[in-house]
């Protein structure tokens, strides 16, 4: 066996500065690839996570017959003894928090103005409800509050309500009739998402159950996991039969789509970076092929075959690639870890109805995507190097020797 | 025995519209053990003829048989294979691989022929000794003089024990002393091992070593005679 790498190493050493520069180009390309991937993943992860925590949770455990479009509180659609079910789910190792929620439809009336709302009964103590704890004024709900209600800032604006004001709330009850009662605005919350805040009002779970006639029932157990990628595993661990379990993927198909789209976008950016980087490498190798025309002729004259010449140049390319990519991967990883802790400040990006963006983006790079990028960069470099390598291998020995004389 | 037999060979180079008849119907047989000198003015076709004998190039027409094998229609790789075991080259410029030491340069054809490490080591040291380069084995070409480089090139050409060694003006870039030295080495190898040598030259100091002198002019053989250095 020929030791192609020994030869390749020495050949790279002939133009040390050029080799180092092209290795560095590859390193920068790789670092950039990883950093951009970390940036995108970080942004998507936080947008996704914020949205999931606010809206759907990672999992929702529902009664088998529950229909989310109806918002009915008829008992046959609900989960019985929801606290017990929630407590049981919380014993699962992957589960961070599980809390019952009751959803009912209602109408808020203040003097002549009426607005349709969704009434959500929550356990005020649960940390799953943290996204609603950001208050513009007043206080959060207490579990034993029987007259208090928490409303969103846009709704308060709309109806001219302040903390301490009274409103009339009408609810569709479990037996198909309606009930109405006066509540006092305890506090005004904002999640930053208008579409959400203007349509949802909160009551303590016990009050919501009593008011709507739901008894000891809830519409769902809202579940947050330690790692949302465990959703399918946890869903499988929850006994079926009387329950149906929906994962965040099923509950957020639009968001998942956006995420996929952003991945596709990332792929395009990756290809551009790889294209530029690889051009540098190919250029270096082409220069090297032209400079060594005579040498290739000599090797060919003494019996080196085309594929051995290809192997020689590919060995050079892979040495450059291993060196450059290793340095680049380290740099990219370091940057991603650093900005994953410190974050990159972007100011207020504004808010959209379906996704929440925070004003600081924390980069996030999974080992999987780091490895994918490293392999991709390497494979790209080698494939691109085939062009100069084949060119070298196709030189006719006579012409190669001639060019020297 | 015939090492190489060329029959009515022409080689026409075409650059754009311009055609150059480098060889114009040449027939020549090189026999085993010969020490043949191709002479003739510059441009007469010596290099072209060597390249055809060496399978580095293919004729425009005519037949080339090397070591009993017809070479017409062989692929690049097949030609490389044929060269590898049969033919060694010494060029006018000192054609060593600049990144390899003298030792490694001589070793390269052995590597390409798949010899094992022990065989290689023994053969390389033997060859370097035969060209008087043992003590420079670990020097790179840029640390060697022209004569030393050419001696290493001769050792490399001999590495795989080829039947035929082709040398294109091997002394052209050497001073008298070094030129004589290289020629002495080749002549001695020709005597000791029976290796066939064909070299192109117009150096009279070289021609005196030849056992056969073939004169080329305008792509034709105009004279073929015994030389002074008859073996
Ligand atoms: N690769 C080539 N392309 C075009 N013309 C060539 C080439 N090689 C040689 N020639 C021409 O062929 C003729 C013979 O050249 P060559 O064999 O090199 O002669 P010599 O070695 O005797 O000087 C010359 O006229 C030369 O210009
Ligand atoms: Mg010539």
XYZ file of C-alpha atoms and ligand atoms in Angstrom:
664
model
C 0.000 0.000 0.000
C 1.184 3.463 -0.866
C 1.258 5.904 1.946
C -0.735 8.612 0.245
C -1.097 10.609 3.421
C 2.618 10.932 3.956
C 3.004 12.275 0.442
C -0.050 14.479 0.822
C 1.229 15.914 4.073
C 4.538 16.838 2.515
C 2.882 18.342 -0.516
C 0.751 20.552 1.700
C 3.928 21.561 3.492
C 5.436 22.825 0.244
C 3.120 25.797 0.285
C 2.561 26.032 3.946
C 0.949 29.440 3.953
C -1.454 28.550 1.167
C -2.398 25.300 2.876
C -2.958 27.057 6.174
C -5.081 29.728 4.526
C -7.299 27.227 2.766
C -7.544 25.181 5.943
C -8.615 28.352 7.722
C -11.187 29.098 5.031
C -12.636 25.693 5.663
C -12.467 26.278 9.415
C -14.318 29.572 9.094
C -16.911 27.999 6.841
C -17.496 25.193 9.300
C -17.629 27.539 12.284
C -20.109 29.718 10.426
C -22.241 26.724 9.503
C -22.399 25.619 13.108
C -23.039 29.071 14.464
C -25.857 29.785 12.028
C -27.373 26.404 12.742
C -27.132 27.152 16.463
C -28.716 30.542 15.904
C -31.637 29.159 13.936
C -32.168 26.273 16.270
C -31.938 28.573 19.243
C -34.459 30.978 17.812
C -36.856 28.281 16.731
C -36.488 26.503 20.000
C -37.333 29.558 22.057
C -40.164 30.655 19.771
C -41.504 27.154 19.798
C -41.047 26.688 23.512
C -42.688 30.000 24.380
C -45.595 29.207 22.145
C -45.985 25.718 23.506
C -45.839 26.847 27.108
C -48.445 29.472 26.458
C -50.794 27.588 24.244
C -50.854 23.883 23.849
C -48.332 22.490 26.292
C -46.253 19.516 25.292
C -49.069 17.081 25.863
C -52.756 17.335 26.499
C -54.593 14.466 28.115
C -58.270 14.629 27.208
C -61.320 12.497 27.755
C -61.729 10.022 24.933
C -64.777 11.845 23.569
C -63.551 15.385 24.055
C -64.040 17.701 21.101
C -61.853 20.802 21.389
C -64.040 22.766 18.962
C -67.175 22.504 21.059
C -65.784 23.694 24.401
C -68.608 21.739 25.972
C -68.522 21.074 29.709
C -71.015 18.237 29.541
C -69.590 15.582 31.884
C -69.283 12.887 29.263
C -66.689 15.030 27.501
C -64.613 15.635 30.617
C -62.030 13.948 32.790
C -63.201 12.874 36.212
C -61.159 13.571 39.352
C -58.611 15.519 37.288
C -56.310 16.289 40.258
C -55.712 12.596 40.774
C -55.052 12.012 37.073
C -52.677 14.978 36.976
C -50.836 13.774 40.066
C -50.454 10.353 38.493
C -49.085 11.768 35.248
C -46.676 13.900 37.226
C -45.120 10.769 38.678
C -43.762 9.928 35.220
C -40.095 10.684 35.117
C -40.077 12.780 31.931
C -42.935 15.003 33.113
C -42.131 18.431 34.480
C -45.622 19.505 35.446
C -49.191 18.303 34.877
C -52.179 20.425 35.797
C -55.930 20.220 35.174
C -57.714 22.886 33.164
C -61.363 23.434 32.479
C -62.401 25.235 29.304
C -65.810 26.740 28.803
C -67.264 29.309 26.483
C -68.684 32.514 27.856
C -69.598 36.137 27.244
C -68.242 39.129 29.154
C -70.637 42.039 29.411
C -69.863 45.533 30.687
C -72.796 47.881 30.407
C -73.807 47.587 26.733
C -70.628 45.948 25.434
C -70.422 42.160 25.119
C -67.426 40.095 24.049
C -67.266 36.338 23.535
C -64.460 34.724 25.557
C -63.029 31.403 26.506
C -63.121 30.806 30.228
C -60.185 28.836 31.530
C -60.254 27.353 34.997
C -56.722 26.861 36.268
C -54.871 25.811 39.360
C -53.317 29.166 40.320
C -50.507 27.434 42.183
C -49.234 25.407 39.231
C -46.070 26.634 37.551
C -47.596 25.592 34.224
C -49.504 28.859 34.494
C -46.407 31.040 34.746
C -46.924 32.550 31.275
C -50.049 34.301 32.621
C -48.388 35.681 35.709
C -47.010 38.710 33.914
C -49.446 41.352 35.175
C -50.073 44.853 33.909
C -51.895 45.643 37.146
C -53.506 43.951 40.131
C -52.838 40.447 41.447
C -52.892 36.906 40.197
C -55.770 34.658 41.219
C -55.917 32.779 44.506
C -57.243 29.221 44.540
C -60.065 30.020 46.937
C -61.177 33.213 45.229
C -64.917 32.977 44.453
C -65.532 36.425 42.895
C -62.235 37.252 41.217
C -61.341 37.008 37.542
C -58.118 37.582 35.582
C -58.479 39.228 32.192
C -56.070 40.120 29.414
C -54.821 43.621 28.687
C -56.439 43.993 25.214
C -59.811 42.904 26.593
C -59.492 45.368 29.458
C -58.671 48.128 26.967
C -61.550 47.130 24.783
C -64.093 47.207 27.581
C -62.503 50.041 29.553
C -61.886 47.840 32.589
C -59.422 48.458 35.406
C -58.365 46.297 38.311
C -61.173 46.289 40.856
C -63.919 46.908 38.284
C -66.925 44.652 37.983
C -67.984 42.645 34.948
C -70.769 40.252 34.170
C -69.782 36.798 32.912
C -72.147 34.400 31.216
C -71.230 30.722 30.883
C -72.576 27.743 28.949
C -73.096 25.121 31.617
C -72.828 21.366 31.606
C -76.565 20.795 31.319
C -76.811 22.917 28.176
C -78.206 26.039 29.842
C -76.487 29.292 30.811
C -75.553 30.894 34.087
C -74.487 34.433 34.807
C -72.581 36.063 37.655
C -70.744 39.284 38.522
C -66.930 39.074 38.935
C -64.332 41.542 40.116
C -61.241 42.111 37.971
C -58.383 41.008 40.277
C -55.678 41.576 37.775
C -54.865 42.284 34.144
C -52.324 39.978 32.504
C -50.335 40.133 29.328
C -48.558 37.329 27.528
C -47.543 39.708 24.757
C -49.712 37.858 22.279
C -52.796 39.958 21.596
C -54.677 37.208 19.844
C -54.397 35.161 22.988
C -54.908 37.856 25.619
C -58.067 39.355 24.186
C -59.966 36.077 24.162
C -59.124 34.218 27.349
C -60.176 34.958 30.884
C -59.067 32.986 33.933
C -60.915 31.705 36.967
C -59.612 29.441 39.728
C -60.396 25.851 38.730
C -62.768 25.242 41.666
C -64.775 28.338 40.849
C -64.901 27.518 37.150
C -66.124 23.999 37.959
C -68.820 25.248 40.281
C -69.900 28.069 37.960
C -70.225 25.895 34.854
C -71.649 22.885 36.634
C -68.673 20.715 35.696
C -68.428 19.303 39.217
C -65.179 17.455 39.893
C -64.192 17.433 36.228
C -61.742 19.136 33.891
C -61.386 19.437 30.124
C -57.777 18.418 30.036
C -54.622 17.719 31.879
C -52.096 20.199 30.540
C -48.623 18.640 30.592
C -45.155 20.144 30.230
C -42.197 17.824 29.808
C -38.576 18.254 30.732
C -37.734 17.587 27.084
C -40.444 17.989 24.525
C -38.862 15.408 22.229
C -40.054 12.840 24.782
C -43.684 13.617 23.956
C -44.364 10.454 21.994
C -42.768 8.243 24.616
C -44.794 9.820 27.407
C -47.990 9.721 25.342
C -47.475 6.002 24.901
C -46.984 5.561 28.648
C -50.366 7.084 29.485
C -53.075 4.409 29.419
C -55.546 4.859 26.590
C -59.147 3.703 26.926
C -60.871 6.552 28.663
C -58.216 9.101 27.592
C -56.887 10.512 24.395
C -53.416 12.074 24.408
C -52.403 14.794 21.999
C -48.766 15.778 21.520
C -47.478 19.249 20.741
C -46.808 18.207 17.162
C -50.449 17.314 16.628
C -51.603 20.419 18.436
C -49.361 22.869 16.538
C -49.224 21.673 12.982
C -48.795 25.209 11.682
C -45.901 25.932 13.983
C -44.259 22.634 13.140
C -44.606 23.595 9.497
C -42.926 26.944 10.113
C -40.171 25.115 11.904
C -39.679 22.755 8.980
C -39.665 25.682 6.634
C -36.992 27.401 8.655
C -34.961 24.202 8.490
C -35.268 24.214 4.720
C -34.162 27.824 4.714
C -31.211 26.870 6.872
C -30.289 24.176 4.367
C -30.129 26.783 1.613
C -27.849 29.001 3.708
C -25.695 25.978 4.495
C -25.360 25.163 0.829
C -24.258 28.698 0.047
C -21.616 28.691 2.783
C -20.424 25.246 1.764
C -20.304 26.329 -1.859
C -18.070 29.301 -1.076
C -15.818 27.335 1.246
C -15.456 24.434 -1.109
C -14.564 26.782 -3.953
C -11.551 27.919 -1.962
C -10.411 24.343 -1.466
C -10.957 23.390 -5.092
C -9.037 26.467 -6.135
C -6.105 25.525 -3.923
C -6.049 22.017 -5.321
C -6.343 23.239 -8.903
C -3.347 25.511 -8.388
C -1.514 22.599 -6.940
C -2.407 20.384 -9.922
C -1.171 22.956 -12.422
C 2.034 23.579 -10.527
C 2.755 19.910 -10.330
C 1.980 18.998 -13.910
C 5.510 17.749 -14.476
C 5.524 15.772 -11.282
C 2.255 14.123 -12.233
C 3.865 13.255 -15.572
C 6.823 11.661 -13.801
C 4.609 9.651 -11.480
C 2.565 8.532 -14.443
C 5.708 7.651 -16.417
C 6.951 5.421 -13.626
C 3.644 3.603 -13.603
C 1.264 5.420 -11.284
C -2.290 4.828 -12.407
C -5.094 7.315 -12.714
C -6.874 6.204 -9.591
C -3.680 6.355 -7.566
C -3.162 9.938 -8.685
C -6.755 10.676 -7.683
C -6.090 9.075 -4.313
C -3.030 11.263 -3.841
C -4.962 14.482 -4.394
C -7.924 13.279 -2.354
C -5.521 12.531 0.471
C -4.390 16.151 0.327
C -7.982 17.335 0.308
C -8.909 15.164 3.258
C -5.943 16.321 5.303
C -6.983 19.907 4.659
C -10.569 18.985 5.420
C -9.820 17.167 8.668
C -7.608 19.974 9.931
C -9.837 22.825 8.819
C -13.098 21.253 9.858
C -11.772 20.175 13.257
C -10.650 23.715 14.078
C -13.849 25.169 12.650
C -16.026 22.746 14.578
C -14.277 23.619 17.830
C -14.675 27.336 17.167
C -18.295 26.946 16.085
C -19.090 24.855 19.118
C -17.398 27.330 21.464
C -19.320 30.249 19.928
C -22.594 28.365 20.187
C -22.012 27.474 23.801
C -20.973 31.020 24.679
C -23.914 32.709 22.992
C -26.137 29.955 24.284
C -25.349 31.239 27.780
C -25.073 34.968 27.143
C -27.552 35.342 24.315
C -27.488 37.792 21.445
C -29.516 40.946 21.982
C -31.826 41.837 19.127
C -34.210 44.298 20.728
C -37.949 43.897 20.502
C -38.657 41.834 17.429
C -42.358 42.466 17.799
C -44.987 39.866 18.228
C -47.026 37.825 15.886
C -50.214 36.028 16.647
C -48.905 32.498 16.383
C -45.326 32.744 17.492
C -43.545 34.599 20.215
C -40.035 35.852 19.724
C -37.975 36.936 22.647
C -35.725 39.955 22.389
C -32.636 37.895 23.149
C -31.751 34.863 21.098
C -29.864 32.065 22.764
C -27.952 29.891 20.361
C -28.543 26.194 20.684
C -26.715 23.429 18.906
C -27.567 19.770 19.283
C -24.769 17.232 19.065
C -26.698 15.596 16.269
C -26.756 18.655 14.047
C -23.110 19.429 14.885
C -22.117 15.952 13.740
C -24.319 16.257 10.660
C -22.658 19.531 9.702
C -19.178 18.142 10.238
C -19.903 15.129 8.062
C -21.590 17.266 5.407
C -18.664 19.694 5.256
C -16.238 16.811 4.935
C -18.207 14.989 2.264
C -18.689 18.209 0.307
C -14.980 18.960 0.396
C -14.037 15.505 -0.791
C -16.642 15.433 -3.548
C -15.583 18.847 -4.796
C -11.935 17.760 -4.723
C -12.736 14.990 -7.150
C -12.728 17.559 -9.916
C -9.091 18.705 -9.634
C -8.037 15.167 -8.715
C -9.593 13.696 -11.837
C -8.090 16.441 -13.889
C -4.655 15.480 -12.601
C -5.316 11.821 -13.287
C -6.284 12.475 -16.899
C -3.156 14.288 -17.899
C -1.325 12.441 -20.626
C 2.196 11.750 -19.386
C 3.735 13.189 -22.556
C 1.949 16.467 -22.248
C 2.637 16.600 -18.557
C 6.342 16.038 -19.160
C 6.405 18.394 -22.087
C 5.102 21.353 -20.167
C 8.277 21.275 -18.137
C 10.779 21.525 -20.925
C 15.374 -11.164 -28.379
C 13.358 -8.106 -29.324
C 12.581 -5.685 -26.541
C 10.782 -3.221 -28.764
C 9.697 -3.355 -32.376
C 8.255 -0.355 -34.205
C 6.886 -0.781 -37.711
C 6.231 2.122 -40.072
C 5.397 4.485 -37.247
C 4.249 8.051 -37.809
C 3.448 10.641 -35.220
C 1.736 13.821 -36.271
C 1.225 16.601 -33.725
C -1.656 18.856 -34.440
C -1.866 22.241 -32.817
C -4.865 24.068 -34.202
C -4.493 23.952 -37.972
C -0.763 23.337 -37.871
C 0.430 19.764 -38.337
C 3.952 18.679 -37.428
C 5.191 15.326 -38.733
C 7.532 14.485 -35.887
C 8.001 10.917 -37.158
C 7.443 10.061 -40.774
C 7.412 6.295 -41.149
C 10.008 4.876 -38.795
C 10.745 1.188 -38.368
C 13.239 0.097 -35.736
C 13.889 -2.962 -33.625
C 15.610 -2.703 -30.257
C 17.230 -5.932 -29.155
C 17.963 -7.238 -25.723
C 21.128 -5.875 -24.155
C 21.669 -3.058 -26.639
C 23.112 0.299 -25.611
C 21.630 2.402 -28.353
C 22.058 6.068 -28.977
C 19.494 8.081 -30.950
C 21.204 11.072 -32.473
C 20.137 13.851 -34.770
C 19.577 17.575 -34.740
C 17.105 19.217 -32.450
C 13.556 18.660 -33.718
C 14.453 15.502 -35.636
C 12.066 13.374 -33.559
C 14.288 11.728 -30.950
C 12.095 12.520 -27.971
C 8.966 11.554 -29.869
C 10.478 8.204 -30.749
C 11.512 7.547 -27.139
C 8.028 8.412 -25.936
C 6.496 5.952 -28.360
C 8.896 3.194 -27.348
C 8.110 4.070 -23.729
C 4.340 3.842 -24.183
C 3.999 7.385 -22.921
C 2.405 8.277 -26.213
C 0.636 6.543 -29.061
C 1.530 6.708 -32.760
C -0.704 8.328 -35.342
C -0.197 5.229 -37.450
C 2.014 2.171 -37.417
C 2.596 -0.582 -34.922
C 4.442 -0.566 -31.605
C 5.210 -3.866 -29.882
C 6.829 -3.718 -26.460
C 8.134 -6.899 -24.814
C 6.047 -8.922 -27.218
C 2.884 -6.968 -26.479
C 1.045 -4.966 -29.095
C 0.320 -1.530 -27.583
C -2.169 -0.148 -30.066
C -5.501 0.465 -28.409
C -4.304 0.010 -24.833
C -6.044 2.251 -22.310
C -4.150 4.797 -20.210
C -4.170 2.438 -17.271
C -3.048 -0.531 -19.315
C -0.176 1.520 -20.669
C 0.730 2.583 -17.135
C 0.755 -1.069 -16.137
C 2.949 -2.012 -19.061
C 5.443 0.767 -18.269
C 5.491 -0.071 -14.608
C 7.167 -3.450 -14.937
C 8.939 -3.122 -18.258
C 10.308 0.336 -18.844
C 12.314 2.789 -16.800
C 12.803 6.458 -17.657
C 15.597 8.946 -17.174
C 14.758 12.464 -18.270
C 16.803 15.429 -19.340
C 15.573 17.511 -16.424
C 16.224 15.868 -13.097
C 12.830 14.351 -12.713
C 12.718 13.497 -9.048
C 9.684 14.085 -6.859
C 10.769 17.138 -4.841
C 8.955 16.157 -1.636
C 10.566 12.749 -1.442
C 14.081 11.856 -0.323
C 16.480 10.064 -2.664
C 15.552 6.843 -0.902
C 11.818 7.455 -1.287
C 12.162 8.437 -4.932
C 13.857 5.144 -5.722
C 11.301 3.315 -3.600
C 8.290 4.773 -5.446
C 8.233 2.384 -8.441
C 8.667 -0.525 -6.019
C 5.672 0.689 -4.033
C 3.688 0.951 -7.244
C 4.684 -2.616 -8.010
C 3.481 -3.802 -4.633
C 6.790 -5.035 -3.231
C 6.842 -5.606 0.515
C 8.832 -3.444 2.912
C 11.783 -5.791 3.311
C 12.146 -6.296 -0.434
C 11.957 -2.567 -0.975
C 14.540 -1.698 1.610
C 17.041 -4.197 0.241
C 16.493 -3.178 -3.361
C 16.678 0.563 -2.704
C 19.952 0.280 -0.783
C 21.376 -1.950 -3.505
C 20.431 0.561 -6.197
C 21.686 3.593 -4.309
C 24.976 1.770 -3.800
C 25.233 0.964 -7.495
C 24.954 4.677 -8.367
C 27.164 5.704 -5.448
C 24.449 7.543 -3.543
C 24.182 5.507 -0.361
C 25.303 8.352 1.885
C 22.737 10.769 0.420
C 19.778 8.421 0.827
C 17.919 10.755 3.157
C 18.490 13.958 1.246
C 15.742 15.685 -0.687
C 16.442 16.549 -4.353
C 17.051 20.210 -3.548
C 19.945 19.127 -1.331
C 21.601 17.226 -4.200
C 23.673 18.428 -7.144
C 22.439 17.898 -10.714
C 24.714 14.916 -11.210
C 23.591 13.373 -7.948
C 19.950 13.890 -8.856
C 20.484 12.252 -12.220
C 22.174 9.280 -10.555
C 19.200 8.883 -8.256
C 16.951 9.095 -11.324
C 18.950 6.276 -12.936
C 18.596 4.206 -9.771
C 14.851 4.852 -9.816
C 14.600 3.849 -13.474
C 16.283 0.563 -12.593
C 14.237 -0.160 -9.490
C 11.806 -2.689 -10.882
C 14.393 -4.399 -13.035
C 12.910 -3.189 -16.287
C 13.951 -4.777 -19.547
C 14.393 -1.379 -21.087
C 15.609 1.990 -19.894
C 14.888 5.071 -21.948
C 16.969 8.161 -21.312
C 16.251 11.474 -23.022
C 19.386 13.595 -23.126
C 20.426 12.430 -19.674
C 23.649 14.448 -19.704
C 22.377 17.650 -21.274
C 22.210 19.476 -17.974
C 25.380 18.021 -16.501
C 29.009 19.143 -16.662
C 31.558 16.878 -18.324
C 32.628 15.100 -15.182
C 29.135 14.374 -13.962
C 27.982 13.483 -17.472
C 30.761 10.930 -17.833
C 30.009 9.546 -14.404
C 26.328 8.990 -15.198
C 27.218 7.386 -18.529
C 29.784 5.116 -16.846
C 27.140 3.993 -14.389
C 24.636 3.237 -17.134
C 27.212 1.411 -19.208
C 28.262 -0.664 -16.220
C 24.659 -1.551 -15.442
C 24.171 -2.516 -19.069
C 27.145 -4.869 -18.842
C 26.369 -6.283 -15.400
C 22.618 -6.752 -15.657
C 22.033 -6.915 -19.370
C 19.463 -4.134 -19.179
C 18.729 -2.547 -22.547
C 19.360 1.200 -22.835
C 18.137 3.622 -25.453
C 19.091 7.244 -25.086
C 18.536 10.298 -27.159
C 21.463 12.688 -27.282
C 23.582 14.896 -29.418
C 26.461 14.877 -26.996
C 29.497 13.277 -28.679
C 30.881 12.293 -25.275
C 27.786 10.163 -24.841
C 27.763 8.691 -28.314
C 31.158 7.134 -27.742
C 29.615 4.753 -25.216
C 26.985 3.451 -27.637
C 27.015 0.015 -29.168
C 24.602 1.194 -31.863
C 23.970 4.649 -33.215
C 20.680 5.492 -34.923
C 20.578 8.829 -36.714
C 17.313 10.651 -37.201
C 16.569 13.529 -39.508
C 13.208 15.158 -40.163
C 11.376 12.255 -38.630
C 13.174 9.554 -40.593
C 16.005 7.165 -39.760
C 18.812 8.114 -42.096
C 21.602 5.984 -40.644
C 21.855 2.929 -38.352
C 25.358 1.791 -37.495
C 27.462 0.071 -34.895
C 29.002 2.446 -32.397
C 32.442 2.600 -30.864
C 31.413 1.210 -27.541
C 30.388 -2.142 -29.008
C 29.229 -4.516 -26.312
N 3.745 17.924 -27.953
C 4.071 18.442 -29.139
N 3.191 19.202 -29.815
C 3.489 19.711 -31.014
N 4.638 19.511 -31.644
C 5.582 18.750 -31.048
C 5.342 18.180 -29.753
N 6.430 17.481 -29.396
C 7.315 17.623 -30.417
N 6.795 18.387 -31.386
C 7.448 18.697 -32.657
O 7.832 17.477 -33.276
C 9.112 17.581 -33.824
C 10.040 16.571 -33.213
O 10.243 16.931 -31.874
P 11.098 16.060 -30.846
O 10.666 14.658 -30.920
O 11.008 16.713 -29.520
O 12.546 16.221 -31.422
P 13.960 16.105 -30.721
O 13.759 15.431 -29.413
O 14.782 15.360 -31.676
O 14.443 17.506 -30.529
C 9.564 19.009 -33.591
O 9.288 19.774 -34.751
C 8.720 19.468 -32.455
O 8.496 20.865 -32.538
Mg 14.219 16.001 -27.467
